[in-house]
Amino acid sequence: KDDCVLIQRRSLYKDTNPGMYDVSAAGHITNGKTSLNTAVEEMQEELGLSIQPELLNRLFTAVSEGKGTTEKFGDFICREFQDV
């Protein structure tokens, strides 16, 4: 099978970025874990997929920063590093 990236469209009811495309499985990396370990765990937890780590390839790291305001949380700054 060809390489692919799994994405989904966020709910229109989300507080931030409603209706925008986003990753389908994500999580915070805890101390002592790698982004690969976390990716495998999050895909199982959020999508019900059992993936062997050796089948995953890290393509790049995306760095982003977003600023905004939400009704629920007020002003925010979101800084992220995302291994894709």
Backbone as JSON, one array per atom type, in Angstrom:
{
  "sequence": "KDDCVLIQRRSLYKDTNPGMYDVSAAGHITNGKTSLNTAVEEMQEELGLSIQPELLNRLFTAVSEGKGTTEKFGDFICREFQDV",
  "N": [[0.85, -1.19, 0.0], [0.45, 2.27, -0.7], [2.23, 5.03, 0.83], [0.61, 7.03, 3.28], [-1.16, 9.77, 4.83], [-3.16, 10.18, 7.57], [-5.94, 12.12, 8.04], [-8.51, 14.26, 9.41], [-11.63, 16.06, 9.43], [-12.29, 18.66, 11.66], [-14.89, 18.92, 14.09], [-17.68, 21.08, 13.6], [-18.43, 22.22, 15.91], [-16.29, 22.56, 17.59], [-14.2, 24.44, 19.84], [-11.88, 25.73, 19.01], [-10.58, 26.3, 15.77], [-12.85, 25.25, 14.2], [-14.25, 22.97, 11.84], [-11.94, 22.73, 10.35], [-9.21, 20.93, 8.76], [-7.39, 18.35, 10.43], [-5.02, 16.41, 12.35], [-5.6, 12.89, 12.92], [-4.98, 11.37, 15.13], [-3.47, 12.19, 18.1], [-1.25, 13.26, 20.72], [0.17, 14.18, 23.9], [3.62, 13.9, 24.53], [4.92, 11.95, 27.02], [7.28, 12.02, 29.76], [10.18, 10.16, 29.16], [9.18, 8.77, 27.0], [8.96, 8.34, 23.41], [8.23, 10.14, 20.34], [7.41, 8.24, 18.52], [6.58, 6.01, 20.12], [4.44, 7.26, 21.4], [2.78, 7.88, 19.22], [1.99, 5.32, 18.33], [0.57, 4.42, 20.62], [-1.47, 6.4, 20.78], [-2.84, 6.04, 18.35], [-3.97, 3.55, 18.79], [-5.56, 4.1, 21.05], [-7.26, 6.27, 20.21], [-8.19, 5.64, 17.65], [-8.51, 2.93, 17.5], [-6.68, 1.35, 16.17], [-4.21, -1.09, 15.75], [-0.96, -0.73, 15.4], [2.19, -1.64, 14.13], [5.24, -0.4, 15.26], [7.45, -0.33, 13.48], [6.31, 0.01, 11.03], [5.77, 2.64, 10.69], [6.76, 5.83, 9.46], [8.63, 8.68, 10.13], [8.11, 11.71, 8.65], [8.58, 14.5, 8.74], [9.06, 17.31, 10.98], [6.69, 19.51, 12.04], [6.46, 22.85, 12.97], [4.55, 25.04, 14.82], [2.67, 28.02, 15.66], [-0.05, 29.42, 17.2], [-2.31, 32.07, 17.83], [-5.06, 33.35, 19.62], [-8.49, 33.86, 20.58], [-10.96, 32.42, 22.58], [-14.38, 31.86, 23.37], [-14.84, 30.23, 25.53], [-12.29, 29.89, 26.82], [-10.88, 32.27, 26.65], [-8.11, 34.48, 25.84], [-5.38, 32.91, 24.08], [-2.21, 31.27, 23.48], [-0.83, 28.97, 21.39], [1.69, 26.75, 21.1], [3.32, 24.4, 19.17], [5.06, 21.32, 18.39], [5.03, 19.06, 15.88], [5.4, 15.82, 14.97], [5.27, 14.35, 11.9]],
  "CA": [[0.0, 0.0, 0.0], [1.2, 3.52, -0.75], [2.29, 5.82, 2.06], [-0.52, 7.94, 3.41], [-1.3, 10.53, 6.07], [-4.56, 10.12, 7.97], [-6.43, 13.38, 8.61], [-9.96, 14.34, 9.54], [-12.14, 17.42, 9.58], [-12.75, 18.92, 13.02], [-16.3, 19.22, 14.26], [-18.05, 22.48, 13.52], [-18.74, 22.67, 17.27], [-15.06, 22.72, 18.35], [-13.94, 25.8, 20.29], [-10.82, 26.29, 18.16], [-10.45, 25.78, 14.41], [-13.96, 24.39, 13.79], [-14.37, 22.68, 10.42], [-10.63, 22.67, 9.69], [-8.58, 19.62, 8.75], [-6.49, 18.15, 11.56], [-4.55, 15.04, 12.49], [-6.62, 12.01, 13.47], [-4.53, 10.84, 16.41], [-2.41, 13.05, 18.63], [-1.16, 13.24, 22.17], [1.37, 14.77, 24.49], [4.65, 12.91, 24.81], [5.27, 11.97, 28.43], [8.69, 11.82, 30.08], [10.69, 8.81, 28.93], [8.6, 8.2, 25.79], [9.33, 8.98, 22.15], [7.07, 10.46, 19.51], [6.97, 6.99, 17.9], [5.8, 5.29, 21.14], [3.2, 8.01, 21.62], [1.95, 7.73, 18.02], [1.41, 3.96, 18.38], [-0.42, 4.4, 21.71], [-2.61, 7.27, 20.46], [-3.64, 5.43, 17.28], [-4.76, 2.49, 19.42], [-6.53, 4.72, 21.95], [-8.22, 7.16, 19.57], [-8.74, 5.1, 16.4], [-8.68, 1.48, 17.59], [-5.76, 0.71, 15.24], [-2.99, -1.67, 16.3], [0.07, -0.49, 14.39], [3.55, -2.0, 14.5], [6.08, 0.8, 15.15], [8.36, -0.37, 12.33], [5.55, 0.37, 9.82], [5.6, 4.09, 10.65], [7.9, 6.64, 9.03], [8.53, 10.11, 10.42], [8.4, 12.44, 7.43], [9.13, 15.79, 9.09], [8.51, 17.93, 12.18], [6.05, 20.81, 11.77], [6.46, 23.75, 14.12], [3.49, 26.04, 14.6], [2.23, 28.85, 16.78], [-1.32, 30.08, 16.94], [-2.82, 32.94, 18.89], [-6.47, 33.64, 19.41], [-9.39, 34.01, 21.72], [-12.17, 31.61, 22.52], [-15.39, 32.26, 24.35], [-14.71, 29.37, 26.7], [-11.01, 29.98, 27.52], [-10.26, 33.59, 26.53], [-6.92, 34.56, 25.0], [-4.46, 31.78, 24.18], [-1.1, 31.06, 22.56], [-0.61, 27.53, 21.27], [2.95, 26.44, 20.42], [3.39, 22.94, 19.01], [5.95, 20.6, 17.51], [4.25, 17.9, 15.45], [6.09, 14.87, 14.11], [4.34, 13.81, 10.9]],
  "C": [[0.89, 1.25, 0.0], [1.22, 4.2, 0.61], [1.1, 6.77, 2.1], [-0.44, 8.66, 4.76], [-2.79, 10.57, 6.37], [-4.96, 11.43, 8.63], [-7.95, 13.32, 8.71], [-10.37, 15.79, 9.65], [-12.69, 17.57, 10.98], [-14.24, 19.25, 13.02], [-16.54, 20.72, 14.14], [-18.33, 23.07, 14.9], [-17.49, 22.81, 18.14], [-14.83, 24.19, 18.68], [-12.87, 26.48, 19.44], [-10.79, 25.57, 16.82], [-11.59, 24.85, 13.97], [-13.98, 24.2, 12.27], [-13.06, 22.58, 9.66], [-10.1, 21.24, 9.7], [-7.54, 19.54, 9.86], [-6.02, 16.7, 11.54], [-5.63, 14.2, 13.15], [-6.25, 11.39, 14.81], [-3.37, 11.7, 16.88], [-2.39, 12.94, 20.14], [0.12, 13.89, 22.63], [2.35, 13.66, 24.82], [5.05, 13.04, 26.27], [6.76, 11.67, 28.61], [9.09, 10.36, 29.86], [10.13, 8.15, 27.68], [9.11, 8.95, 24.57], [8.06, 9.33, 21.38], [6.54, 9.19, 18.83], [6.12, 6.17, 18.88], [4.43, 5.94, 21.31], [2.26, 7.85, 20.43], [1.25, 6.37, 18.02], [0.3, 3.9, 19.43], [-1.67, 5.22, 21.35], [-3.46, 6.69, 19.33], [-4.5, 4.29, 17.83], [-5.9, 3.11, 20.24], [-7.63, 5.47, 21.2], [-8.88, 6.57, 18.33], [-8.99, 3.61, 16.43], [-7.77, 0.72, 16.63], [-4.54, 0.18, 15.98], [-1.92, -1.62, 15.22], [1.43, -0.92, 14.94], [4.44, -0.78, 14.28], [6.95, 0.83, 13.9], [7.64, -0.04, 11.01], [5.38, 1.89, 9.67], [6.9, 4.77, 10.23], [7.67, 8.08, 9.42], [8.99, 10.85, 9.19], [9.08, 13.78, 7.73], [8.52, 16.25, 10.41], [7.97, 19.29, 11.79], [6.04, 21.61, 13.06], [5.41, 24.82, 13.86], [3.23, 26.84, 15.87], [0.93, 29.52, 16.35], [-1.74, 30.91, 18.13], [-4.28, 33.21, 18.59], [-7.21, 33.84, 20.7], [-10.57, 33.09, 21.52], [-13.12, 32.09, 23.6], [-15.2, 31.5, 25.66], [-13.45, 29.64, 27.51], [-10.36, 31.35, 27.45], [-9.06, 33.55, 25.61], [-6.03, 33.34, 25.18], [-3.33, 31.93, 23.18], [-0.84, 29.58, 22.56], [0.66, 27.3, 20.46], [3.11, 24.93, 20.37], [4.53, 22.52, 18.1], [5.21, 19.33, 17.16], [5.1, 17.04, 14.53], [5.05, 14.24, 13.2], [4.99, 12.6, 10.27]]
}
